[in-house]
GROMACS .gro file of C-alpha atoms in nm:
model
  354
    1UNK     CA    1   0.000   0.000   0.000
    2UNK     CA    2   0.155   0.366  -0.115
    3UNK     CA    3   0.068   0.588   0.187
    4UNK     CA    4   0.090   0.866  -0.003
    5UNK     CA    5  -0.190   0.774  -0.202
    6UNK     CA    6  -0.460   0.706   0.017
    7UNK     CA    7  -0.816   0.815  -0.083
    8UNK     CA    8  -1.129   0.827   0.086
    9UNK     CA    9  -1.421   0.677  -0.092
   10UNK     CA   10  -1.778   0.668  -0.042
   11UNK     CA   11  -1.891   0.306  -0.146
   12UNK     CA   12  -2.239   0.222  -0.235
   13UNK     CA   13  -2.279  -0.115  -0.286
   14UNK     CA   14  -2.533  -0.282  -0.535
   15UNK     CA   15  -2.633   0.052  -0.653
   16UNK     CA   16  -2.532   0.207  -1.038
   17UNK     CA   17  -2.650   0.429  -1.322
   18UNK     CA   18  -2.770   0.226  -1.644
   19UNK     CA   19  -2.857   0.478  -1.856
   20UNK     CA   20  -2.648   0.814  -1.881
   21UNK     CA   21  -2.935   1.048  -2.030
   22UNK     CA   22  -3.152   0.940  -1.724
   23UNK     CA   23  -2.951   1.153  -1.497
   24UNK     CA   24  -3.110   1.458  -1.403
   25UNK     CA   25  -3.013   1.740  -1.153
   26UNK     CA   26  -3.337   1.829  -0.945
   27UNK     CA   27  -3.205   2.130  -0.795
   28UNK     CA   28  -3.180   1.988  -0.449
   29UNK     CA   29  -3.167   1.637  -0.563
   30UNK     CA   30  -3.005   1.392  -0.844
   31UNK     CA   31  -3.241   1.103  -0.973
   32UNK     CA   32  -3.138   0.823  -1.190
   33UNK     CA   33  -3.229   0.497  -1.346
   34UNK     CA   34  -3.067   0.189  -1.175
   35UNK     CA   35  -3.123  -0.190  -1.259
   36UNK     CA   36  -3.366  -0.218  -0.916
   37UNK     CA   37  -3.572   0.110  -1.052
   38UNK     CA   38  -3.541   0.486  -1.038
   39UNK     CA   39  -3.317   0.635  -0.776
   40UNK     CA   40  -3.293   0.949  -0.538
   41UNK     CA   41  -2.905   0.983  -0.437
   42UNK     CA   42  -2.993   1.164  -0.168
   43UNK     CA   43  -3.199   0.889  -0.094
   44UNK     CA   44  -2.930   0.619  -0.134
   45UNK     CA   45  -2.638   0.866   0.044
   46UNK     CA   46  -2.868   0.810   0.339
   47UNK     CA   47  -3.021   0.421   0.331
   48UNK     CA   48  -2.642   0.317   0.153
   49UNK     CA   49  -2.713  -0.037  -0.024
   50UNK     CA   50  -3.120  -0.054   0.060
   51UNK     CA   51  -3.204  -0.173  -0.269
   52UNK     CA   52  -3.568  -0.153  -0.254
   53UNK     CA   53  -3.578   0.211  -0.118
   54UNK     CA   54  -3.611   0.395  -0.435
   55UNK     CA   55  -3.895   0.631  -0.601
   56UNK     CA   56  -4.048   0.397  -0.825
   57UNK     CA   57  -4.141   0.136  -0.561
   58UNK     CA   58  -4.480   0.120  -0.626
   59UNK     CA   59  -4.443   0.031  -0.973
   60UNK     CA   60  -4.111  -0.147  -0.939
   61UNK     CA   61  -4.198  -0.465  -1.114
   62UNK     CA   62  -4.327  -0.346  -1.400
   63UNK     CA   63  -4.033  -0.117  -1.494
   64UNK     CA   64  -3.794  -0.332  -1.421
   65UNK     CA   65  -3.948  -0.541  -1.621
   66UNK     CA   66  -3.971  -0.311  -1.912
   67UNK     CA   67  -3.614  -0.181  -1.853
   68UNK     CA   68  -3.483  -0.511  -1.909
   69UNK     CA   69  -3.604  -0.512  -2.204
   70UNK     CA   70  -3.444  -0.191  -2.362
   71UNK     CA   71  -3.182  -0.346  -2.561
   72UNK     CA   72  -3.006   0.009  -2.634
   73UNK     CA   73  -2.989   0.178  -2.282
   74UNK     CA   74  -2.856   0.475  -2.439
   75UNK     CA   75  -3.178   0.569  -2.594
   76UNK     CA   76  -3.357   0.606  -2.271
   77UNK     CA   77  -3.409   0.913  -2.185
   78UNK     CA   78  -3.484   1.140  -1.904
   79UNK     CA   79  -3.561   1.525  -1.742
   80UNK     CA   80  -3.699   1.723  -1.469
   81UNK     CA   81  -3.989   1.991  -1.500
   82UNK     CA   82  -3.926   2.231  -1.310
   83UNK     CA   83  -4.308   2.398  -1.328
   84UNK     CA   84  -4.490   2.082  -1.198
   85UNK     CA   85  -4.202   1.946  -1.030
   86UNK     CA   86  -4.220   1.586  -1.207
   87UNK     CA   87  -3.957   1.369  -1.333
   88UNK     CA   88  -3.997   1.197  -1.653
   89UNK     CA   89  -3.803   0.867  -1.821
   90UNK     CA   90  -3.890   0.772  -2.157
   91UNK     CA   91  -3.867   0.413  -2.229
   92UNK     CA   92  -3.830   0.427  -2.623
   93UNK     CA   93  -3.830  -0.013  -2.731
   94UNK     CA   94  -4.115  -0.030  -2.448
   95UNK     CA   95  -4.351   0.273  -2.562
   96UNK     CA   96  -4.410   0.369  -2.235
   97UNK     CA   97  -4.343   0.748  -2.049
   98UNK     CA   98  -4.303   0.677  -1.661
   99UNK     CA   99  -4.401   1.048  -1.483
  100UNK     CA  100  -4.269   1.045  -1.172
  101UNK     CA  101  -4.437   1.349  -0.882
  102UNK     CA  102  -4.179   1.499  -0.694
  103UNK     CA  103  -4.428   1.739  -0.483
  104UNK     CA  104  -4.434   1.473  -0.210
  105UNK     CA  105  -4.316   1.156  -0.119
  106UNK     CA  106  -4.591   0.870   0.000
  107UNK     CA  107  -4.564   0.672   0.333
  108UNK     CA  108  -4.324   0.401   0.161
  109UNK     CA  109  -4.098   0.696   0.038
  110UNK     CA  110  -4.187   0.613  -0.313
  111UNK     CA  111  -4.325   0.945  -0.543
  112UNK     CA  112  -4.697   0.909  -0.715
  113UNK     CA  113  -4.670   0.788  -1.064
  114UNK     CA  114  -4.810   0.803  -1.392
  115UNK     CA  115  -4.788   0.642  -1.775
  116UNK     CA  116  -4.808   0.804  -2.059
  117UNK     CA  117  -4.884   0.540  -2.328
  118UNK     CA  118  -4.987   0.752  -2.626
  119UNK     CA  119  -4.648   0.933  -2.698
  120UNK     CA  120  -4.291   0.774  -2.784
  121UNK     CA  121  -4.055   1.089  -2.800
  122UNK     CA  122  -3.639   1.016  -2.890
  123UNK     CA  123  -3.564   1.347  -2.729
  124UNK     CA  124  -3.605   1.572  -2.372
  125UNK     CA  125  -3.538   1.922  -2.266
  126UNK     CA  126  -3.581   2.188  -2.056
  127UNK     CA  127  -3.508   2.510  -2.172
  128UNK     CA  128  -3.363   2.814  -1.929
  129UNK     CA  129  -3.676   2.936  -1.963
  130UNK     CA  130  -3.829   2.638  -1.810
  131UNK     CA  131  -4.028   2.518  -2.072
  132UNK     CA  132  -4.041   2.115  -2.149
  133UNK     CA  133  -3.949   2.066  -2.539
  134UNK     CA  134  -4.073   1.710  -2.678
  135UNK     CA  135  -3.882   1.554  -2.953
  136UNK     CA  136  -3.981   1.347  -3.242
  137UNK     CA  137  -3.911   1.187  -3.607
  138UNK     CA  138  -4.007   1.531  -3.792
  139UNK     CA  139  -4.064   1.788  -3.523
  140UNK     CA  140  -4.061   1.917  -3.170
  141UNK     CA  141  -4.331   1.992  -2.960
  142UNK     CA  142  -4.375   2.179  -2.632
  143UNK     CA  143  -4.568   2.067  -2.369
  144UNK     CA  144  -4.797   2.342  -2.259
  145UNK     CA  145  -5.172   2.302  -2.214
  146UNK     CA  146  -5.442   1.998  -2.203
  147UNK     CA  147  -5.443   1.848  -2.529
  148UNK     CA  148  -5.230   1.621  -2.725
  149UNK     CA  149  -5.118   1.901  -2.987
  150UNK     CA  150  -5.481   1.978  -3.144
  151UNK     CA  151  -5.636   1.650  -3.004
  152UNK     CA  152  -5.798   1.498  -2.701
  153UNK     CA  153  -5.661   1.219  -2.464
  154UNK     CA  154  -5.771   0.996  -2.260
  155UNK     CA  155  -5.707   0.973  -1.849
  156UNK     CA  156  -5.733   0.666  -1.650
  157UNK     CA  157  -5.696   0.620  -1.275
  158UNK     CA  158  -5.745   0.256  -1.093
  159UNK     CA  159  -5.669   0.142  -0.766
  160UNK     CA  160  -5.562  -0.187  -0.637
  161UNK     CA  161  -5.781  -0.459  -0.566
  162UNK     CA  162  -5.832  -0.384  -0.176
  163UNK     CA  163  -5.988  -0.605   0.092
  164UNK     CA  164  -6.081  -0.277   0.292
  165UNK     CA  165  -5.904  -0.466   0.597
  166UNK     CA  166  -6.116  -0.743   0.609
  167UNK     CA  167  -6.002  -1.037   0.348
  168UNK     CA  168  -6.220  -1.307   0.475
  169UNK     CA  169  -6.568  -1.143   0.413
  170UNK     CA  170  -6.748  -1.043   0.160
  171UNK     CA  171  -6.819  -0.641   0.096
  172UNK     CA  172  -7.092  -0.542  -0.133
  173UNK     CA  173  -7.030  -0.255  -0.294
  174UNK     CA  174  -7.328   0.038  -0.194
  175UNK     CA  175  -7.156   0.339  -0.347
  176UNK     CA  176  -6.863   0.525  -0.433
  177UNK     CA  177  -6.779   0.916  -0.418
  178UNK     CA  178  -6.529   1.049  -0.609
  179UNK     CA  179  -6.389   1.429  -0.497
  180UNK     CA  180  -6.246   1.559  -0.823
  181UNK     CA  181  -6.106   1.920  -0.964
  182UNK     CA  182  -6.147   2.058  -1.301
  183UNK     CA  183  -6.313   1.886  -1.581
  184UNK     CA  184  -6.535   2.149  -1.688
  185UNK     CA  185  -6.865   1.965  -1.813
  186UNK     CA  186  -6.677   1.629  -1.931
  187UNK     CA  187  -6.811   1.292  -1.922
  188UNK     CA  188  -6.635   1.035  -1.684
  189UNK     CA  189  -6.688   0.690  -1.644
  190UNK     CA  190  -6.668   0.529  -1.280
  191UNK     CA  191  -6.545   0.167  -1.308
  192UNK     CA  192  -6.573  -0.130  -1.043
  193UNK     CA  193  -6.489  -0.502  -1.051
  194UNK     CA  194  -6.395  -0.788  -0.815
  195UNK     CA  195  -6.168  -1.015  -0.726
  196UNK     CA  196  -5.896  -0.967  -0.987
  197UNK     CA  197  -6.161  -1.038  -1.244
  198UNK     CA  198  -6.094  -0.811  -1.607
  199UNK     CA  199  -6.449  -0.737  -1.670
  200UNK     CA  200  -6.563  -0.385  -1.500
  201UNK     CA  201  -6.890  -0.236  -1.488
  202UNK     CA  202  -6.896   0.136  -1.519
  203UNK     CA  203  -7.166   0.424  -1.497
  204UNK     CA  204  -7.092   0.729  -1.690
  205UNK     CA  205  -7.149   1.080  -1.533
  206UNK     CA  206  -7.083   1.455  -1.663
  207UNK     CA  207  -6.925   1.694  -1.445
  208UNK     CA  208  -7.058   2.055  -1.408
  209UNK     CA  209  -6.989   2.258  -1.684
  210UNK     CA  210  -6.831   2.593  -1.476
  211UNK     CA  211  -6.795   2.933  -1.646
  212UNK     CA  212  -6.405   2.991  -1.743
  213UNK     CA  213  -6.344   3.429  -1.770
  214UNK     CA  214  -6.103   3.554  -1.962
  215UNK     CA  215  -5.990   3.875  -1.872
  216UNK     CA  216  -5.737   4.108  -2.034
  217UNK     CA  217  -5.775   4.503  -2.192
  218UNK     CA  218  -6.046   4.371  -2.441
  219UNK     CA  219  -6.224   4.137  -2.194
  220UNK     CA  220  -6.394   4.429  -1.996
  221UNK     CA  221  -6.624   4.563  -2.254
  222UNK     CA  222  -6.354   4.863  -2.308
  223UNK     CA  223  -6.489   4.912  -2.668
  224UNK     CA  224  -6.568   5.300  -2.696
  225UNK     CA  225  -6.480   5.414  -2.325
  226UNK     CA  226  -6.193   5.641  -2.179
  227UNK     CA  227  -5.833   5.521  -2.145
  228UNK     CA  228  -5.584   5.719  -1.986
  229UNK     CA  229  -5.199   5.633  -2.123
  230UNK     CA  230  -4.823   5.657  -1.969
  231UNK     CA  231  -4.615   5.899  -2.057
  232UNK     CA  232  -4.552   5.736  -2.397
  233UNK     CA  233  -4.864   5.826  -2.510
  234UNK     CA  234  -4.880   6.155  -2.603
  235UNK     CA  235  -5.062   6.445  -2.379
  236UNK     CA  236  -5.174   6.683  -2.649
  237UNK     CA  237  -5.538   6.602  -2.808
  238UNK     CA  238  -5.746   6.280  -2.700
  239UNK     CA  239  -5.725   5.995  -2.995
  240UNK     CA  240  -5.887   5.760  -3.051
  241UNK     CA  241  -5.736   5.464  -3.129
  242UNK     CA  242  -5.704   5.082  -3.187
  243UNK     CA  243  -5.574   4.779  -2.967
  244UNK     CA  244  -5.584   4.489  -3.102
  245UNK     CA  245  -5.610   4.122  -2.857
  246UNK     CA  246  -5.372   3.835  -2.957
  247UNK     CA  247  -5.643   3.667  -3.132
  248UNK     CA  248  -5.679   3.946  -3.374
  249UNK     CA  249  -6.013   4.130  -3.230
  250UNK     CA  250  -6.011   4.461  -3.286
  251UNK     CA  251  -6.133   4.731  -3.016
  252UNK     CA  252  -6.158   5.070  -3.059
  253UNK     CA  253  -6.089   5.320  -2.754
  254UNK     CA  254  -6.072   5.699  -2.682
  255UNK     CA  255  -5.787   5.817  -2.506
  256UNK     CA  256  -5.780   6.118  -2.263
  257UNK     CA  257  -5.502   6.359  -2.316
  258UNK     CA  258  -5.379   6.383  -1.935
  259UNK     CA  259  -5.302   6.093  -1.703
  260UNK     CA  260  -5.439   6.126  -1.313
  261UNK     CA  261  -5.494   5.813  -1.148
  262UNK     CA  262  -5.769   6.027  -0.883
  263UNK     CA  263  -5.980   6.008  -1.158
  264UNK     CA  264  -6.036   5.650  -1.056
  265UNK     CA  265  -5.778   5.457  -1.357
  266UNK     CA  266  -5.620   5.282  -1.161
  267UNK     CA  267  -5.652   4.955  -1.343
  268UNK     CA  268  -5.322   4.938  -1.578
  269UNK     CA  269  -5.257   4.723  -1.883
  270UNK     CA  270  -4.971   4.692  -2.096
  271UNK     CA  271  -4.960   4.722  -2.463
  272UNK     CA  272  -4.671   4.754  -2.746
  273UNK     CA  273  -4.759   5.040  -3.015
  274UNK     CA  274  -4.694   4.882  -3.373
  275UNK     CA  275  -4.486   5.165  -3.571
  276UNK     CA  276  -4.587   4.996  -3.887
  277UNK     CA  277  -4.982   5.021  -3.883
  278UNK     CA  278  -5.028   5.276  -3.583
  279UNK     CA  279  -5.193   5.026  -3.354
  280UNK     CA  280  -5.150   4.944  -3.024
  281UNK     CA  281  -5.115   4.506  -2.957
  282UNK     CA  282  -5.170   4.361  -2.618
  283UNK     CA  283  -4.871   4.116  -2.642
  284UNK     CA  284  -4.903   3.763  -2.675
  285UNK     CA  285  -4.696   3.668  -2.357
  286UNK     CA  286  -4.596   3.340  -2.492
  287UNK     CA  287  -4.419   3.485  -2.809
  288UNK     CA  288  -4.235   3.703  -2.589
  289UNK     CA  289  -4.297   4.011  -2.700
  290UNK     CA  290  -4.172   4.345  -2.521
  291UNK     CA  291  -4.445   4.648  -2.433
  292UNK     CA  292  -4.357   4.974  -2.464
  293UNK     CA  293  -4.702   5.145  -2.283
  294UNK     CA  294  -4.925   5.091  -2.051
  295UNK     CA  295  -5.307   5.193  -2.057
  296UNK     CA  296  -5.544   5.244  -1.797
  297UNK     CA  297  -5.891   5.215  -1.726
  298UNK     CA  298  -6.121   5.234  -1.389
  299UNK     CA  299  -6.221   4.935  -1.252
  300UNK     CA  300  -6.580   5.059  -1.268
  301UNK     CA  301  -6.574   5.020  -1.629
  302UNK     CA  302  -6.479   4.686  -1.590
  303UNK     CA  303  -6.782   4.475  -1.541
  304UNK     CA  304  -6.681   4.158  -1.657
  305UNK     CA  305  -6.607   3.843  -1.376
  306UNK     CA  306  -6.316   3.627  -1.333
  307UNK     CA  307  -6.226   3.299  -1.259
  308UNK     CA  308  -5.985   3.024  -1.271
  309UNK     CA  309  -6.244   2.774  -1.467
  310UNK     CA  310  -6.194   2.477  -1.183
  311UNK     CA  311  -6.466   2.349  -0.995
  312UNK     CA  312  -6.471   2.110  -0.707
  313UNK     CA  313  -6.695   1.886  -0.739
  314UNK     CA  314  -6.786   1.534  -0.605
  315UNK     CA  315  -6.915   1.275  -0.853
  316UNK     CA  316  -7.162   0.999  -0.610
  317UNK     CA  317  -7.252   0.689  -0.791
  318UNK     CA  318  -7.441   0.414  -0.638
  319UNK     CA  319  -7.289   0.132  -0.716
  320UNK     CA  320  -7.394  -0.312  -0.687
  321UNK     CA  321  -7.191  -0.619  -0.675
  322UNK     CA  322  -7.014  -0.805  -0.400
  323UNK     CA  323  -6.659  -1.009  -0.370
  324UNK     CA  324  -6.402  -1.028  -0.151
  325UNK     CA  325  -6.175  -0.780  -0.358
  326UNK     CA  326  -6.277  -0.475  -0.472
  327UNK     CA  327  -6.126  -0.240  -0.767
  328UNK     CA  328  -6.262   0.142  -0.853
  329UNK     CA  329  -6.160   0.325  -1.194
  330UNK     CA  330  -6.198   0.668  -1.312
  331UNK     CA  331  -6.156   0.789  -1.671
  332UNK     CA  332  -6.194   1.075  -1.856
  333UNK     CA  333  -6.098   1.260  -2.208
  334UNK     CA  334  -5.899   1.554  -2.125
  335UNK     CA  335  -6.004   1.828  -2.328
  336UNK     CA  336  -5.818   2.176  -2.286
  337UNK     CA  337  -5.906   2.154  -1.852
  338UNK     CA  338  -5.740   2.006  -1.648
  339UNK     CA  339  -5.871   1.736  -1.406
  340UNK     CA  340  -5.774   1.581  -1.081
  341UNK     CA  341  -5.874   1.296  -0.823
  342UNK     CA  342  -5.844   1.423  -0.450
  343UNK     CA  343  -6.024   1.174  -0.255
  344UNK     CA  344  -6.206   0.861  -0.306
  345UNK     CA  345  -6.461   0.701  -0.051
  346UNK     CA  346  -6.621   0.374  -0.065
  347UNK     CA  347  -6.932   0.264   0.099
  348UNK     CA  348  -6.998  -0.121   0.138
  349UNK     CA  349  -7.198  -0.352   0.354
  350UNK     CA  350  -7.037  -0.679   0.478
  351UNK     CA  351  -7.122  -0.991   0.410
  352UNK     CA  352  -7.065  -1.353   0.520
  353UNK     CA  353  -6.753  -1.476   0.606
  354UNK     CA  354  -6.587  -1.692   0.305
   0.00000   0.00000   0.00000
């Protein structure tokens, strides 16, 4: 042994990256994919060579399965969204997205976990900017919004077969209450079945259809009244002149030559003055554009309501059928609102002992 090259090393044992692009730096945090399943090193700093302490727990079996079978391990590929804090590994011979929540861990330490089975990208990224860019054969996509590009998908939630702490009786199933969020006016379909058996039974239901407001200079009804401008506008005679929304609408307002917010404008907007045609654009924030002005109008002139467009709502089905096992489903097709599962009760009866 040289003495005078002695290192220190910090050993993990049984424990290894198998796929380079699947390493991704959280922020506070490094996951990766292993042979046993997607890792936290934080997570294996602390447990050392605990092989079944890792994120993916609760579908372990199943990717490991499907990991085995990715001949080329340097096609799988991974990244971290910053904006809804989920990791995501793309599994390109198996066709299957593994979404991994981040937000919280669950009482085994593994993270909540979805599959997206309707995509098969060969490329991941995450710009400064924080946006998630999709690649694939011909183009690259962006994930923004609740549609698949111009189309609708489908969502679908089951549970495991549970015994509801009692595995020698048997429960019939009286009803079951699904707490949900979003899903303005979709139909969803409430599954059940038994006993491991394939073959559900499902009662479709539409959710309330809420009101979603848009607001923004041309959602107040501004057409024709008085808008005061910054000191880019000029303080000489009122004009009257044109702003024009991002989807092209067209609204015409009078300005007032002198700005004094104790008239009551106190509610600003900003806008970017086109030297070409003369009209003023309220910016479409996604493209980035820069303003140059702001406008404002009182907030008595601005009648219109607001909301986010998300309800809470609880969905009660009554439901039939007996076993020993039971299994609940929810699906939906996603189209441009978002929808979530909060809570799920079950009502049942017991019956005789098996």
């Amino acid at each position: 042994i040289d003495v005078t090259r002695l290192e220190l090393v910090d050993l993990i044992a049984n424990v290894g990256c198998i796929a380079r692009d699947s390493i991704v730096n959280t922020g506070t945090d490094v996951m990766f994919l292993s042979d046993t399943g997607v890792r936290s090193i934080a997570r294996v700093i602390q447990e050392k060579s605990a092989p079944i302490n890792d994120i993916s727990f609760n579908v372990r079996d199943d990717l490991v399965s499907f990991v085995k079978s990715e001949t080329n391990k340097e096609k799988i590929k991974a990244a971290y969204y910053p904006e809804d804090a989920f990791y995501i590994l793309v599994l390109p011979i198996s066709n299957y997205v593994y979404c991994f929540d981040l937000r919280s861990r669950l009482q085994n330490g593994a993270c909540r976990v979805t599959i997206w089975d309707s995509i098969e990208p060969t490329a991941l990224h995450v710009t400064y900017a924080g946006n998630l860019l999709v690649g694939k054969s011909g183009y690259i996509g962006k994930y923004l919004g609740f549609l698949d590009d111009t189309s609708t998908y489908q969502m679908r939630y089951y549970t495991n077969h549970v015994d509801l702490g009692n595995p020698t009786s048997l429960k019939i199933l009286k009803k079951a209450n699904f707490t949900v969020v979003g899903g303005v006016g979709q139909s969803v379909a409430i599954k059940y079945g038994f006993d491991y058996l394939q073959s559900y039974r499902d009662i479709r239901k539409t959710l309330t259809t809420a009101v979603v407001y848009e607001y923004n200079i041309n959602k107040f009804g501004v057409s024709g009244v008085s808008i005061v401008g910054s000191q880019s506008f000029s303080d000489s005679t009122p004009t009257t002149n044109t702003i024009t929304d991002t989807d092209g609408t067209h609204y015409q307002v009078a300005f007032k030559s002198v700005f004094d917010s104790t008239n009551g404008y106190d509610l600003p907007h900003t806008v970017k003055l086109d030297s070409g045609d003369g009209f003023y654009y309220v910016p479409d924030t996604n493209a980035g554009e820069a303003t140059n002005a702001t406008v404002y109008l009182k907030s008595a002139d601005a009648l219109s309501q607001y909301s986010s467009g998300l309800a809470l709502e609880e969905v009660k089905s009554n439901l039939g059928g007996s076993g020993s096992l039971i299994q609940l489903g929810f699906e939906a097709t996603i189209n441009q609102n978002p929808l979530s599962i909060q809570k799920i009760d079950i009502y049942v009866k017991a019956g005789k002992t098996l």
